[in-house]
Amino acid sequence: MQLRRALSVVLPSLFGVIALSTTAAAAAEVGPSPAQEAVGCHYEHTGTDFGFGFTAVLKVTNTGSDPANDWWVEFDLPPGVVIETTHSARFSPARTGHIQANAPAWLPNLAPGASANVGFNGSKPVGTSLVVSNVTLNDVPCTS
C-alpha cells in the first residue's frame, strides 16, 4: 500500500519532467541546425553564349566554418532557358525555371573553403541573357 501511494506521488512528477524535457528538445530542433548556420556561400557564374544556346558553370564555394554535408545547390534560370545536358552534379528532373543540383557521389561534402563546379549546357531564345539568380547552398543564400 505504501509503495502504491509513493508511486502515485512520484510518477506524475516524473512524467511531468519527461514531458517538459521532450517539449524543450522538440522546441530546440526548430530552425536551422547549428552546422547549417555555419555554412556560408559565394558563387561565380561563367558561360559561353552561342545566341541560341549556351554552356555554363556555376562555381559554389563554402565560405562558412563548417562543412556543407550532402550539399545541394538551387538557382533560378530566366524564362525560356532550358538545360539539356549536365555534368559534375546530380540535377533534379526540372530543366527550366527553378533548378536543384545535388552533390555527386565523388564529392558528397564541401569543406570550409572548398568549391564545386556545377556545369550545364542548353538552349535559350536568341537575345535572352543567361543569368542565374537566387543561388543557395543547402538553403543558405549565396553572394556573387
PDB file of N, CA, C and O in Angstrom, residues 28-104:
ATOM      1  N   ALA A  28      13.859  23.016 -29.339  1.00  0.00           N
ATOM      2  CA  ALA A  28      15.240  23.341 -29.698  1.00  0.00           C
ATOM      3  C   ALA A  28      15.565  22.922 -31.123  1.00  0.00           C
ATOM      4  O   ALA A  28      16.471  23.454 -31.730  1.00  0.00           O
ATOM      5  N   GLU A  29      14.816  21.945 -31.680  1.00  0.00           N
ATOM      6  CA  GLU A  29      15.088  21.465 -33.025  1.00  0.00           C
ATOM      7  C   GLU A  29      14.508  22.360 -34.106  1.00  0.00           C
ATOM      8  O   GLU A  29      14.811  22.170 -35.272  1.00  0.00           O
ATOM      9  N   VAL A  30      13.689  23.315 -33.774  1.00  0.00           N
ATOM     10  CA  VAL A  30      13.088  24.190 -34.765  1.00  0.00           C
ATOM     11  C   VAL A  30      14.143  25.153 -35.289  1.00  0.00           C
ATOM     12  O   VAL A  30      14.945  25.673 -34.535  1.00  0.00           O
ATOM     13  N   GLY A  31      14.155  25.394 -36.599  1.00  0.00           N
ATOM     14  CA  GLY A  31      15.121  26.320 -37.190  1.00  0.00           C
ATOM     15  C   GLY A  31      16.301  25.573 -37.750  1.00  0.00           C
ATOM     16  O   GLY A  31      16.378  24.351 -37.694  1.00  0.00           O
ATOM     17  N   PRO A  32      17.234  26.310 -38.323  1.00  0.00           N
ATOM     18  CA  PRO A  32      18.392  25.672 -38.951  1.00  0.00           C
ATOM     19  C   PRO A  32      19.278  24.995 -37.930  1.00  0.00           C
ATOM     20  O   PRO A  32      19.371  25.427 -36.795  1.00  0.00           O
ATOM     21  N   SER A  33      19.919  23.909 -38.359  1.00  0.00           N
ATOM     22  CA  SER A  33      20.830  23.205 -37.471  1.00  0.00           C
ATOM     23  C   SER A  33      22.072  24.073 -37.256  1.00  0.00           C
ATOM     24  O   SER A  33      22.393  24.917 -38.087  1.00  0.00           O
ATOM     25  N   PRO A  34      22.778  23.867 -36.146  1.00  0.00           N
ATOM     26  CA  PRO A  34      23.990  24.665 -35.914  1.00  0.00           C
ATOM     27  C   PRO A  34      24.994  24.548 -37.055  1.00  0.00           C
ATOM     28  O   PRO A  34      25.620  25.519 -37.432  1.00  0.00           O
ATOM     29  N   ALA A  35      25.140  23.348 -37.638  1.00  0.00           N
ATOM     30  CA  ALA A  35      26.089  23.189 -38.752  1.00  0.00           C
ATOM     31  C   ALA A  35      25.642  24.005 -39.951  1.00  0.00           C
ATOM     32  O   ALA A  35      26.451  24.585 -40.647  1.00  0.00           O
ATOM     33  N   GLN A  36      24.326  24.039 -40.196  1.00  0.00           N
ATOM     34  CA  GLN A  36      23.828  24.797 -41.334  1.00  0.00           C
ATOM     35  C   GLN A  36      24.057  26.290 -41.122  1.00  0.00           C
ATOM     36  O   GLN A  36      24.330  27.012 -42.066  1.00  0.00           O
ATOM     37  N   GLU A  37      23.954  26.753 -39.885  1.00  0.00           N
ATOM     38  CA  GLU A  37      24.192  28.163 -39.605  1.00  0.00           C
ATOM     39  C   GLU A  37      25.638  28.544 -39.891  1.00  0.00           C
ATOM     40  O   GLU A  37      25.934  29.687 -40.194  1.00  0.00           O
ATOM     41  N   ALA A  38      26.557  27.576 -39.816  1.00  0.00           N
ATOM     42  CA  ALA A  38      27.976  27.859 -40.023  1.00  0.00           C
ATOM     43  C   ALA A  38      28.412  27.609 -41.466  1.00  0.00           C
ATOM     44  O   ALA A  38      29.586  27.620 -41.755  1.00  0.00           O
ATOM     45  N   VAL A  39      27.446  27.352 -42.370  1.00  0.00           N
ATOM     46  CA  VAL A  39      27.755  27.219 -43.797  1.00  0.00           C
ATOM     47  C   VAL A  39      27.506  28.577 -44.435  1.00  0.00           C
ATOM     48  O   VAL A  39      26.490  29.218 -44.185  1.00  0.00           O
ATOM     49  N   GLY A  40      28.444  29.031 -45.228  1.00  0.00           N
ATOM     50  CA  GLY A  40      28.292  30.268 -45.981  1.00  0.00           C
ATOM     51  C   GLY A  40      28.486  29.949 -47.451  1.00  0.00           C
ATOM     52  O   GLY A  40      28.929  28.856 -47.802  1.00  0.00           O
ATOM     53  N   CYS A  41      28.178  30.891 -48.320  1.00  0.00           N
ATOM     54  CA  CYS A  41      28.238  30.564 -49.739  1.00  0.00           C
ATOM     55  C   CYS A  41      28.586  31.775 -50.587  1.00  0.00           C
ATOM     56  O   CYS A  41      28.082  32.875 -50.366  1.00  0.00           O
ATOM     57  N   HIS A  42      29.436  31.532 -51.555  1.00  0.00           N
ATOM     58  CA  HIS A  42      29.769  32.505 -52.590  1.00  0.00           C
ATOM     59  C   HIS A  42      29.708  31.761 -53.916  1.00  0.00           C
ATOM     60  O   HIS A  42      30.097  30.601 -54.001  1.00  0.00           O
ATOM     61  N   TYR A  43      29.202  32.422 -54.962  1.00  0.00           N
ATOM     62  CA  TYR A  43      29.151  31.761 -56.259  1.00  0.00           C
ATOM     63  C   TYR A  43      29.703  32.647 -57.364  1.00  0.00           C
ATOM     64  O   TYR A  43      29.695  33.861 -57.259  1.00  0.00           O
ATOM     65  N   GLU A  44      30.185  31.976 -58.404  1.00  0.00           N
ATOM     66  CA  GLU A  44      30.628  32.632 -59.634  1.00  0.00           C
ATOM     67  C   GLU A  44      29.946  31.902 -60.781  1.00  0.00           C
ATOM     68  O   GLU A  44      29.938  30.665 -60.809  1.00  0.00           O
ATOM     69  N   HIS A  45      29.393  32.648 -61.700  1.00  0.00           N
ATOM     70  CA  HIS A  45      28.730  32.065 -62.858  1.00  0.00           C
ATOM     71  C   HIS A  45      29.485  32.476 -64.111  1.00  0.00           C
ATOM     72  O   HIS A  45      29.687  33.664 -64.351  1.00  0.00           O
ATOM     73  N   THR A  46      29.944  31.498 -64.869  1.00  0.00           N
ATOM     74  CA  THR A  46      30.629  31.771 -66.126  1.00  0.00           C
ATOM     75  C   THR A  46      29.955  30.961 -67.224  1.00  0.00           C
ATOM     76  O   THR A  46      29.332  29.927 -66.953  1.00  0.00           O
ATOM     77  N   GLY A  47      30.081  31.443 -68.437  1.00  0.00           N
ATOM     78  CA  GLY A  47      29.480  30.701 -69.533  1.00  0.00           C
ATOM     79  C   GLY A  47      29.828  31.290 -70.876  1.00  0.00           C
ATOM     80  O   GLY A  47      30.406  32.370 -70.978  1.00  0.00           O
ATOM     81  N   THR A  48      29.460  30.544 -71.895  1.00  0.00           N
ATOM     82  CA  THR A  48      29.624  30.984 -73.271  1.00  0.00           C
ATOM     83  C   THR A  48      28.249  30.997 -73.914  1.00  0.00           C
ATOM     84  O   THR A  48      27.530  29.987 -73.875  1.00  0.00           O
ATOM     85  N   ASP A  49      27.885  32.126 -74.494  1.00  0.00           N
ATOM     86  CA  ASP A  49      26.585  32.309 -75.138  1.00  0.00           C
ATOM     87  C   ASP A  49      26.751  32.122 -76.639  1.00  0.00           C
ATOM     88  O   ASP A  49      27.575  32.777 -77.264  1.00  0.00           O
ATOM     89  N   PHE A  50      25.978  31.196 -77.201  1.00  0.00           N
ATOM     90  CA  PHE A  50      26.031  30.945 -78.643  1.00  0.00           C
ATOM     91  C   PHE A  50      24.848  31.602 -79.370  1.00  0.00           C
ATOM     92  O   PHE A  50      24.566  31.261 -80.500  1.00  0.00           O
ATOM     93  N   GLY A  51      24.124  32.477 -78.709  1.00  0.00           N
ATOM     94  CA  GLY A  51      22.939  33.097 -79.298  1.00  0.00           C
ATOM     95  C   GLY A  51      21.693  32.275 -79.025  1.00  0.00           C
ATOM     96  O   GLY A  51      20.795  32.696 -78.331  1.00  0.00           O
ATOM     97  N   PHE A  52      21.651  31.073 -79.541  1.00  0.00           N
ATOM     98  CA  PHE A  52      20.509  30.171 -79.357  1.00  0.00           C
ATOM     99  C   PHE A  52      20.784  29.118 -78.286  1.00  0.00           C
ATOM    100  O   PHE A  52      19.909  28.358 -77.916  1.00  0.00           O
ATOM    101  N   GLY A  53      22.012  29.053 -77.805  1.00  0.00           N
ATOM    102  CA  GLY A  53      22.396  28.062 -76.817  1.00  0.00           C
ATOM    103  C   GLY A  53      23.525  28.562 -75.943  1.00  0.00           C
ATOM    104  O   GLY A  53      23.987  29.693 -76.087  1.00  0.00           O
ATOM    105  N   PHE A  54      23.963  27.730 -75.035  1.00  0.00           N
ATOM    106  CA  PHE A  54      24.983  28.150 -74.074  1.00  0.00           C
ATOM    107  C   PHE A  54      25.663  26.944 -73.465  1.00  0.00           C
ATOM    108  O   PHE A  54      25.159  25.817 -73.522  1.00  0.00           O
ATOM    109  N   THR A  55      26.787  27.199 -72.838  1.00  0.00           N
ATOM    110  CA  THR A  55      27.448  26.281 -71.923  1.00  0.00           C
ATOM    111  C   THR A  55      27.784  27.116 -70.685  1.00  0.00           C
ATOM    112  O   THR A  55      28.173  28.281 -70.823  1.00  0.00           O
ATOM    113  N   ALA A  56      27.588  26.566 -69.509  1.00  0.00           N
ATOM    114  CA  ALA A  56      27.767  27.360 -68.292  1.00  0.00           C
ATOM    115  C   ALA A  56      28.312  26.522 -67.143  1.00  0.00           C
ATOM    116  O   ALA A  56      28.129  25.303 -67.104  1.00  0.00           O
ATOM    117  N   VAL A  57      28.966  27.208 -66.224  1.00  0.00           N
ATOM    118  CA  VAL A  57      29.451  26.607 -64.984  1.00  0.00           C
ATOM    119  C   VAL A  57      29.086  27.535 -63.831  1.00  0.00           C
ATOM    120  O   VAL A  57      29.311  28.742 -63.905  1.00  0.00           O
ATOM    121  N   LEU A  58      28.515  26.955 -62.799  1.00  0.00           N
ATOM    122  CA  LEU A  58      28.219  27.671 -61.569  1.00  0.00           C
ATOM    123  C   LEU A  58      29.175  27.128 -60.516  1.00  0.00           C
ATOM    124  O   LEU A  58      29.077  25.968 -60.123  1.00  0.00           O
ATOM    125  N   LYS A  59      30.149  27.945 -60.118  1.00  0.00           N
ATOM    126  CA  LYS A  59      31.126  27.538 -59.099  1.00  0.00           C
ATOM    127  C   LYS A  59      30.618  28.024 -57.756  1.00  0.00           C
ATOM    128  O   LYS A  59      30.412  29.221 -57.553  1.00  0.00           O
ATOM    129  N   VAL A  60      30.439  27.095 -56.825  1.00  0.00           N
ATOM    130  CA  VAL A  60      29.916  27.410 -55.498  1.00  0.00           C
ATOM    131  C   VAL A  60      30.994  27.097 -54.472  1.00  0.00           C
ATOM    132  O   VAL A  60      31.567  26.008 -54.483  1.00  0.00           O
ATOM    133  N   THR A  61      31.275  28.050 -53.598  1.00  0.00           N
ATOM    134  CA  THR A  61      32.298  27.896 -52.563  1.00  0.00           C
ATOM    135  C   THR A  61      31.660  27.987 -51.192  1.00  0.00           C
ATOM    136  O   THR A  61      30.865  28.891 -50.925  1.00  0.00           O
ATOM    137  N   ASN A  62      32.016  27.048 -50.316  1.00  0.00           N
ATOM    138  CA  ASN A  62      31.555  27.093 -48.927  1.00  0.00           C
ATOM    139  C   ASN A  62      32.446  28.070 -48.168  1.00  0.00           C
ATOM    140  O   ASN A  62      33.606  27.793 -47.909  1.00  0.00           O
ATOM    141  N   THR A  63      31.903  29.239 -47.832  1.00  0.00           N
ATOM    142  CA  THR A  63      32.670  30.260 -47.113  1.00  0.00           C
ATOM    143  C   THR A  63      32.464  30.175 -45.603  1.00  0.00           C
ATOM    144  O   THR A  63      32.984  31.012 -44.866  1.00  0.00           O
ATOM    145  N   GLY A  64      31.733  29.188 -45.146  1.00  0.00           N
ATOM    146  CA  GLY A  64      31.462  29.047 -43.716  1.00  0.00           C
ATOM    147  C   GLY A  64      32.581  28.326 -42.991  1.00  0.00           C
ATOM    148  O   GLY A  64      33.601  27.956 -43.566  1.00  0.00           O
ATOM    149  N   SER A  65      32.365  28.108 -41.695  1.00  0.00           N
ATOM    150  CA  SER A  65      33.369  27.444 -40.866  1.00  0.00           C
ATOM    151  C   SER A  65      33.095  25.955 -40.689  1.00  0.00           C
ATOM    152  O   SER A  65      33.915  25.243 -40.113  1.00  0.00           O
ATOM    153  N   ASP A  66      31.966  25.465 -41.170  1.00  0.00           N
ATOM    154  CA  ASP A  66      31.616  24.050 -41.085  1.00  0.00           C
ATOM    155  C   ASP A  66      31.432  23.475 -42.489  1.00  0.00           C
ATOM    156  O   ASP A  66      31.110  24.211 -43.427  1.00  0.00           O
ATOM    157  N   PRO A  67      31.593  22.162 -42.632  1.00  0.00           N
ATOM    158  CA  PRO A  67      31.375  21.559 -43.948  1.00  0.00           C
ATOM    159  C   PRO A  67      29.897  21.601 -44.338  1.00  0.00           C
ATOM    160  O   PRO A  67      29.018  21.611 -43.477  1.00  0.00           O
ATOM    161  N   ALA A  68      29.654  21.637 -45.636  1.00  0.00           N
ATOM    162  CA  ALA A  68      28.293  21.506 -46.173  1.00  0.00           C
ATOM    163  C   ALA A  68      28.145  20.037 -46.559  1.00  0.00           C
ATOM    164  O   ALA A  68      28.602  19.611 -47.616  1.00  0.00           O
ATOM    165  N   ASN A  69      27.561  19.248 -45.666  1.00  0.00           N
ATOM    166  CA  ASN A  69      27.434  17.812 -45.881  1.00  0.00           C
ATOM    167  C   ASN A  69      26.224  17.513 -46.749  1.00  0.00           C
ATOM    168  O   ASN A  69      25.177  18.146 -46.618  1.00  0.00           O
ATOM    169  N   ASP A  70      26.368  16.516 -47.625  1.00  0.00           N
ATOM    170  CA  ASP A  70      25.296  16.150 -48.560  1.00  0.00           C
ATOM    171  C   ASP A  70      24.733  17.404 -49.216  1.00  0.00           C
ATOM    172  O   ASP A  70      23.535  17.632 -49.248  1.00  0.00           O
ATOM    173  N   TRP A  71      25.595  18.230 -49.748  1.00  0.00           N
ATOM    174  CA  TRP A  71      25.236  19.556 -50.237  1.00  0.00           C
ATOM    175  C   TRP A  71      24.324  19.490 -51.463  1.00  0.00           C
ATOM    176  O   TRP A  71      24.278  18.506 -52.185  1.00  0.00           O
ATOM    177  N   TRP A  72      23.594  20.569 -51.623  1.00  0.00           N
ATOM    178  CA  TRP A  72      22.792  20.791 -52.818  1.00  0.00           C
ATOM    179  C   TRP A  72      22.789  22.280 -53.113  1.00  0.00           C
ATOM    180  O   TRP A  72      22.950  23.101 -52.224  1.00  0.00           O
ATOM    181  N   VAL A  73      22.678  22.605 -54.379  1.00  0.00           N
ATOM    182  CA  VAL A  73      22.640  23.985 -54.847  1.00  0.00           C
ATOM    183  C   VAL A  73      21.305  24.188 -55.554  1.00  0.00           C
ATOM    184  O   VAL A  73      20.860  23.317 -56.308  1.00  0.00           O
ATOM    185  N   GLU A  74      20.673  25.314 -55.292  1.00  0.00           N
ATOM    186  CA  GLU A  74      19.454  25.670 -56.010  1.00  0.00           C
ATOM    187  C   GLU A  74      19.655  27.038 -56.644  1.00  0.00           C
ATOM    188  O   GLU A  74      20.355  27.887 -56.086  1.00  0.00           O
ATOM    189  N   PHE A  75      19.043  27.237 -57.822  1.00  0.00           N
ATOM    190  CA  PHE A  75      19.126  28.521 -58.503  1.00  0.00           C
ATOM    191  C   PHE A  75      17.986  28.625 -59.507  1.00  0.00           C
ATOM    192  O   PHE A  75      17.329  27.630 -59.831  1.00  0.00           O
ATOM    193  N   ASP A  76      17.747  29.831 -59.964  1.00  0.00           N
ATOM    194  CA  ASP A  76      16.690  30.099 -60.935  1.00  0.00           C
ATOM    195  C   ASP A  76      17.308  30.531 -62.259  1.00  0.00           C
ATOM    196  O   ASP A  76      18.324  31.236 -62.290  1.00  0.00           O
ATOM    197  N   LEU A  77      16.659  30.109 -63.341  1.00  0.00           N
ATOM    198  CA  LEU A  77      17.053  30.495 -64.696  1.00  0.00           C
ATOM    199  C   LEU A  77      15.968  31.380 -65.294  1.00  0.00           C
ATOM    200  O   LEU A  77      14.791  31.266 -64.932  1.00  0.00           O
ATOM    201  N   PRO A  78      16.333  32.239 -66.249  1.00  0.00           N
ATOM    202  CA  PRO A  78      15.329  33.090 -66.901  1.00  0.00           C
ATOM    203  C   PRO A  78      14.318  32.253 -67.698  1.00  0.00           C
ATOM    204  O   PRO A  78      14.630  31.131 -68.122  1.00  0.00           O
ATOM    205  N   PRO A  79      13.130  32.787 -67.933  1.00  0.00           N
ATOM    206  CA  PRO A  79      12.135  32.079 -68.744  1.00  0.00           C
ATOM    207  C   PRO A  79      12.691  31.758 -70.130  1.00  0.00           C
ATOM    208  O   PRO A  79      13.393  32.558 -70.731  1.00  0.00           O
ATOM    209  N   GLY A  80      12.389  30.568 -70.605  1.00  0.00           N
ATOM    210  CA  GLY A  80      12.819  30.144 -71.930  1.00  0.00           C
ATOM    211  C   GLY A  80      14.143  29.419 -71.963  1.00  0.00           C
ATOM    212  O   GLY A  80      14.477  28.765 -72.953  1.00  0.00           O
ATOM    213  N   VAL A  81      14.932  29.507 -70.897  1.00  0.00           N
ATOM    214  CA  VAL A  81      16.219  28.816 -70.838  1.00  0.00           C
ATOM    215  C   VAL A  81      15.962  27.358 -70.436  1.00  0.00           C
ATOM    216  O   VAL A  81      15.258  27.089 -69.462  1.00  0.00           O
ATOM    217  N   VAL A  82      16.518  26.427 -71.214  1.00  0.00           N
ATOM    218  CA  VAL A  82      16.311  25.001 -70.968  1.00  0.00           C
ATOM    219  C   VAL A  82      17.665  24.302 -70.856  1.00  0.00           C
ATOM    220  O   VAL A  82      18.509  24.427 -71.752  1.00  0.00           O
ATOM    221  N   ILE A  83      17.868  23.588 -69.763  1.00  0.00           N
ATOM    222  CA  ILE A  83      19.086  22.790 -69.590  1.00  0.00           C
ATOM    223  C   ILE A  83      18.889  21.477 -70.337  1.00  0.00           C
ATOM    224  O   ILE A  83      17.888  20.787 -70.150  1.00  0.00           O
ATOM    225  N   GLU A  84      19.872  21.134 -71.176  1.00  0.00           N
ATOM    226  CA  GLU A  84      19.777  19.896 -71.952  1.00  0.00           C
ATOM    227  C   GLU A  84      20.762  18.833 -71.485  1.00  0.00           C
ATOM    228  O   GLU A  84      20.449  17.656 -71.495  1.00  0.00           O
ATOM    229  N   THR A  85      21.969  19.233 -71.097  1.00  0.00           N
ATOM    230  CA  THR A  85      22.947  18.284 -70.563  1.00  0.00           C
ATOM    231  C   THR A  85      23.584  18.886 -69.317  1.00  0.00           C
ATOM    232  O   THR A  85      23.647  20.107 -69.160  1.00  0.00           O
ATOM    233  N   THR A  86      24.054  18.020 -68.444  1.00  0.00           N
ATOM    234  CA  THR A  86      24.632  18.466 -67.169  1.00  0.00           C
ATOM    235  C   THR A  86      25.911  17.677 -66.886  1.00  0.00           C
ATOM    236  O   THR A  86      26.135  16.607 -67.449  1.00  0.00           O
ATOM    237  N   HIS A  87      26.713  18.233 -65.991  1.00  0.00           N
ATOM    238  CA  HIS A  87      27.883  17.497 -65.508  1.00  0.00           C
ATOM    239  C   HIS A  87      28.285  18.009 -64.139  1.00  0.00           C
ATOM    240  O   HIS A  87      27.923  19.107 -63.733  1.00  0.00           O
ATOM    241  N   SER A  88      28.989  17.163 -63.409  1.00  0.00           N
ATOM    242  CA  SER A  88      29.578  17.477 -62.104  1.00  0.00           C
ATOM    243  C   SER A  88      28.579  17.611 -60.965  1.00  0.00           C
ATOM    244  O   SER A  88      28.927  18.094 -59.893  1.00  0.00           O
ATOM    245  N   ALA A  89      27.342  17.210 -61.175  1.00  0.00           N
ATOM    246  CA  ALA A  89      26.337  17.192 -60.105  1.00  0.00           C
ATOM    247  C   ALA A  89      25.175  16.324 -60.580  1.00  0.00           C
ATOM    248  O   ALA A  89      25.063  16.008 -61.764  1.00  0.00           O
ATOM    249  N   ARG A  90      24.312  15.955 -59.656  1.00  0.00           N
ATOM    250  CA  ARG A  90      23.095  15.208 -59.982  1.00  0.00           C
ATOM    251  C   ARG A  90      21.943  16.213 -59.995  1.00  0.00           C
ATOM    252  O   ARG A  90      21.554  16.716 -58.954  1.00  0.00           O
ATOM    253  N   PHE A  91      21.421  16.510 -61.159  1.00  0.00           N
ATOM    254  CA  PHE A  91      20.375  17.517 -61.310  1.00  0.00           C
ATOM    255  C   PHE A  91      19.002  16.901 -61.094  1.00  0.00           C
ATOM    256  O   PHE A  91      18.765  15.739 -61.431  1.00  0.00           O
ATOM    257  N   SER A  92      18.083  17.721 -60.550  1.00  0.00           N
ATOM    258  CA  SER A  92      16.697  17.298 -60.417  1.00  0.00           C
ATOM    259  C   SER A  92      16.085  17.192 -61.808  1.00  0.00           C
ATOM    260  O   SER A  92      16.634  17.722 -62.776  1.00  0.00           O
ATOM    261  N   PRO A  93      14.948  16.537 -61.932  1.00  0.00           N
ATOM    262  CA  PRO A  93      14.323  16.396 -63.251  1.00  0.00           C
ATOM    263  C   PRO A  93      13.970  17.736 -63.913  1.00  0.00           C
ATOM    264  O   PRO A  93      13.965  17.819 -65.133  1.00  0.00           O
ATOM    265  N   ALA A  94      13.684  18.750 -63.124  1.00  0.00           N
ATOM    266  CA  ALA A  94      13.323  20.049 -63.707  1.00  0.00           C
ATOM    267  C   ALA A  94      14.502  20.599 -64.488  1.00  0.00           C
ATOM    268  O   ALA A  94      15.622  20.634 -63.991  1.00  0.00           O
ATOM    269  N   ARG A  95      14.265  21.038 -65.710  1.00  0.00           N
ATOM    270  CA  ARG A  95      15.344  21.559 -66.548  1.00  0.00           C
ATOM    271  C   ARG A  95      15.100  23.012 -66.935  1.00  0.00           C
ATOM    272  O   ARG A  95      15.827  23.579 -67.734  1.00  0.00           O
ATOM    273  N   THR A  96      14.062  23.621 -66.391  1.00  0.00           N
ATOM    274  CA  THR A  96      13.768  25.037 -66.631  1.00  0.00           C
ATOM    275  C   THR A  96      13.330  25.669 -65.321  1.00  0.00           C
ATOM    276  O   THR A  96      12.928  24.976 -64.387  1.00  0.00           O
ATOM    277  N   GLY A  97      13.406  26.988 -65.246  1.00  0.00           N
ATOM    278  CA  GLY A  97      12.912  27.688 -64.052  1.00  0.00           C
ATOM    279  C   GLY A  97      13.792  27.473 -62.847  1.00  0.00           C
ATOM    280  O   GLY A  97      14.963  27.831 -62.835  1.00  0.00           O
ATOM    281  N   HIS A  98      13.227  26.846 -61.808  1.00  0.00           N
ATOM    282  CA  HIS A  98      13.948  26.603 -60.557  1.00  0.00           C
ATOM    283  C   HIS A  98      14.687  25.266 -60.665  1.00  0.00           C
ATOM    284  O   HIS A  98      14.085  24.237 -60.927  1.00  0.00           O
ATOM    285  N   ILE A  99      15.995  25.302 -60.444  1.00  0.00           N
ATOM    286  CA  ILE A  99      16.861  24.129 -60.642  1.00  0.00           C
ATOM    287  C   ILE A  99      17.467  23.711 -59.309  1.00  0.00           C
ATOM    288  O   ILE A  99      17.845  24.562 -58.496  1.00  0.00           O
ATOM    289  N   GLN A 100      17.585  22.402 -59.103  1.00  0.00           N
ATOM    290  CA  GLN A 100      18.316  21.880 -57.949  1.00  0.00           C
ATOM    291  C   GLN A 100      19.357  20.898 -58.464  1.00  0.00           C
ATOM    292  O   GLN A 100      19.061  20.019 -59.261  1.00  0.00           O
ATOM    293  N   ALA A 101      20.599  21.083 -57.996  1.00  0.00           N
ATOM    294  CA  ALA A 101      21.698  20.180 -58.319  1.00  0.00           C
ATOM    295  C   ALA A 101      22.247  19.625 -57.007  1.00  0.00           C
ATOM    296  O   ALA A 101      22.528  20.389 -56.083  1.00  0.00           O
ATOM    297  N   ASN A 102      22.351  18.311 -56.920  1.00  0.00           N
ATOM    298  CA  ASN A 102      22.804  17.644 -55.703  1.00  0.00           C
ATOM    299  C   ASN A 102      24.249  17.179 -55.849  1.00  0.00           C
ATOM    300  O   ASN A 102      24.725  16.939 -56.965  1.00  0.00           O
ATOM    301  N   ALA A 103      24.899  17.005 -54.728  1.00  0.00           N
ATOM    302  CA  ALA A 103      26.303  16.574 -54.694  1.00  0.00           C
ATOM    303  C   ALA A 103      26.495  15.276 -55.477  1.00  0.00           C
ATOM    304  O   ALA A 103      25.685  14.360 -55.359  1.00  0.00           O
ATOM    305  N   PRO A 104      27.558  15.194 -56.264  1.00  0.00           N
ATOM    306  CA  PRO A 104      27.864  13.924 -56.919  1.00  0.00           C
ATOM    307  C   PRO A 104      28.448  12.952 -55.894  1.00  0.00           C
ATOM    308  O   PRO A 104      28.937  13.364 -54.835  1.00  0.00           O
TER     309      PRO A 104
END
